[in-house]
Amino acid sequence: MNNKLKIGIIGLGTVGQGVYKVLKNFDDIEIVSCAVKNLNKKREVEVNNLTDDVMSIAKNPDVDVVVEVAGGIGVFDALKEAIKNGKHIVTANKELLARHGAELFDLAKKYNTAILYEAAVAGGIPIILPIKTSLAANKFSKVAGILNGTTNYILTKMEEENLSYEDCLAKAQKLGYAETDPTGDVEGFDAMYKIAILANIVFDKRIDVNKIYREGITKISAQDIKIADELGYKIKLIAQAKTFNDDENTLDIRVHPMLVDKNNSISDIRNATNAVMLNGFPVDKVMFVGPGAGEFPTASSVVGDILAIKAENHRKDDVLPMMGCKHESYANQISIEETKNCYYLRIKADNTPGEIGKIGTACGEYKINLSCIIQRELDTKGDATIIVITEKCLEKDMNSMITSIEKDSKTKVLNKIRVM
Ligand SMILES: NC(=O)c1ccc[n+]([C@@H]2O[C@H](COP(=O)([O-])OP(=O)(O)OC[C@H]3O[C@@H](n4cnc5c(N)ncnc54)[C@H](OP(=O)(O)O)[C@@H]3O)[C@@H](O)[C@H]2O)c1
């Protein structure tokens, strides 16, 4: 009897070809068909059964599992069709899951199929399965991490080689760490999709990705990195989701750069490496570190999911019940204006006596306590650079304070970065 698991792969790019190569090591898995956009493109793997018709894979009665490593929203209909045809799904597509996961999981429940997505959040780092199984006893209060390798690579190079954002982006593009259009990474969209998926499973709630606050790294200057370093911090793009005021139904979810104290182990995560930290009871704190992307690390997670399905494919009832989606209600998501944070401000001001006093007075008016205020060397135009680090205060008070000091046309807050 042929008991091979039969696979259809949608997408043969970086991840798809990695999956194809790794699957060749498994005699009990057969790749029935692969779909791509451009049939004439040269590829590293030689594939006979290639098609540009994704629906043919979704409807193929010989396919048990559809592996979707194409990306984007364009494959949504094909995945829905595959589920309706009783196929299990393995996907690395964070955008599709973050935007349309609810519909896919509802459908999968109806048709009794599994959707596994270990590769979608942190590439090669196992995180979904540990949260759903080994850490299932926990009530979590926070999940946070460095979820985008491209931006972490750029920030590491800015810090270690004292280069501008633009130079480091060009370097990342040359090495294949950043795409020609880097918007998805540098503006924080990629990390936003990933934290939406993580928040979803960590807090057992559906998440509206459109309500997640997002800020990328494009405004971080070499000067911010240098000043932060002198003050004992590194700058990292942090994605985080936490309960708000101890209410487990209300979540504060966001992605933005942060000053991270050098004593915090997340500040040591360099280059394209990713890290995920979880706080929960009874485990306390755990951190997962590893390659967040790349052909083989990502294939490791995708193939792991395929093998998990293979191990249970004989069951006709619930396949991998612990991996299913149990929640149906949406979390209350608070706006960034309602959050409390410590802040780093880099301010340009006139080089005249009393400027620091004016900033101190404005902070006092909005009940913002200062941790530190220092004046740096003058810039090339003779203006003063003043650095402020505050204690925790409301984001809306901070914004009002900034509006107030900027009423003086010679004063400008050049950057505001939250402190972890
Ligand atoms: N790259 C990573 O390290 C990494 C890590 C974790 C997760 N992911 C996720 O994995 C997925 C794939 O990423 P990737 O880097 O491998 O992308 P990629 O290199 O751009 O490859 C995408 C592949 O999908 C095919 N494709 C795209 N749209 C299609 C459609 N509508 N129908 C049929 N084929 C289609 C493309 O065909 P052609 O080759 O003919 O153009 C290509 O083979 C994405 O969701 C990404 O977010 C990637």
PDB file of N, CA and C in Angstrom, residues 9 20 119 128-129 203 246 271 324 339 352 361 409:
ATOM      1  N   ILE A   9       2.977  22.020  -3.664  1.00  0.00           N
ATOM      2  CA  ILE A   9       3.666  23.232  -3.171  1.00  0.00           C
ATOM      3  C   ILE A   9       3.255  24.431  -4.024  1.00  0.00           C
ATOM      4  N   TYR A  20      11.601  22.142  -1.063  1.00  0.00           N
ATOM      5  CA  TYR A  20      11.726  21.101  -2.093  1.00  0.00           C
ATOM      6  C   TYR A  20      12.993  20.283  -1.865  1.00  0.00           C
ATOM      7  N   ALA A 119       6.556  28.482  10.300  1.00  0.00           N
ATOM      8  CA  ALA A 119       7.546  29.336   9.615  1.00  0.00           C
ATOM      9  C   ALA A 119       7.104  30.793   9.507  1.00  0.00           C
ATOM     10  N   ILE A 128       5.533  28.581  17.623  1.00  0.00           N
ATOM     11  CA  ILE A 128       4.088  28.310  17.670  1.00  0.00           C
ATOM     12  C   ILE A 128       3.832  26.997  18.417  1.00  0.00           C
ATOM     13  N   LEU A 129       4.536  25.937  18.001  1.00  0.00           N
ATOM     14  CA  LEU A 129       4.345  24.633  18.659  1.00  0.00           C
ATOM     15  C   LEU A 129       4.689  24.697  20.145  1.00  0.00           C
ATOM     16  N   PHE A 203      -2.569  35.083  23.631  1.00  0.00           N
ATOM     17  CA  PHE A 203      -3.682  35.596  24.446  1.00  0.00           C
ATOM     18  C   PHE A 203      -5.026  34.972  24.079  1.00  0.00           C
ATOM     19  N   ASP A 246      -3.559  44.783  33.588  1.00  0.00           N
ATOM     20  CA  ASP A 246      -3.902  43.447  34.096  1.00  0.00           C
ATOM     21  C   ASP A 246      -5.238  42.906  33.588  1.00  0.00           C
ATOM     22  N   ASN A 271      22.653  41.356  14.024  1.00  0.00           N
ATOM     23  CA  ASN A 271      22.469  41.021  12.599  1.00  0.00           C
ATOM     24  C   ASN A 271      21.058  40.495  12.313  1.00  0.00           C
ATOM     25  N   GLY A 324      -5.161  23.642  16.652  1.00  0.00           N
ATOM     26  CA  GLY A 324      -6.309  24.345  16.072  1.00  0.00           C
ATOM     27  C   GLY A 324      -6.548  25.697  16.722  1.00  0.00           C
ATOM     28  N   THR A 339      -1.102  54.537  26.022  1.00  0.00           N
ATOM     29  CA  THR A 339      -0.028  53.770  26.670  1.00  0.00           C
ATOM     30  C   THR A 339       0.895  54.689  27.450  1.00  0.00           C
ATOM     31  N   THR A 352      20.813  79.381  23.011  1.00  0.00           N
ATOM     32  CA  THR A 352      20.745  80.557  23.888  1.00  0.00           C
ATOM     33  C   THR A 352      20.454  80.095  25.318  1.00  0.00           C
ATOM     34  N   THR A 361      10.402  73.067  32.043  1.00  0.00           N
ATOM     35  CA  THR A 361       9.123  73.653  32.465  1.00  0.00           C
ATOM     36  C   THR A 361       7.954  72.998  31.723  1.00  0.00           C
ATOM     37  N   SER A 409       9.417  78.357  17.084  1.00  0.00           N
ATOM     38  CA  SER A 409       9.784  77.830  15.759  1.00  0.00           C
ATOM     39  C   SER A 409      11.239  77.371  15.691  1.00  0.00           C
TER      40      SER A 409
END
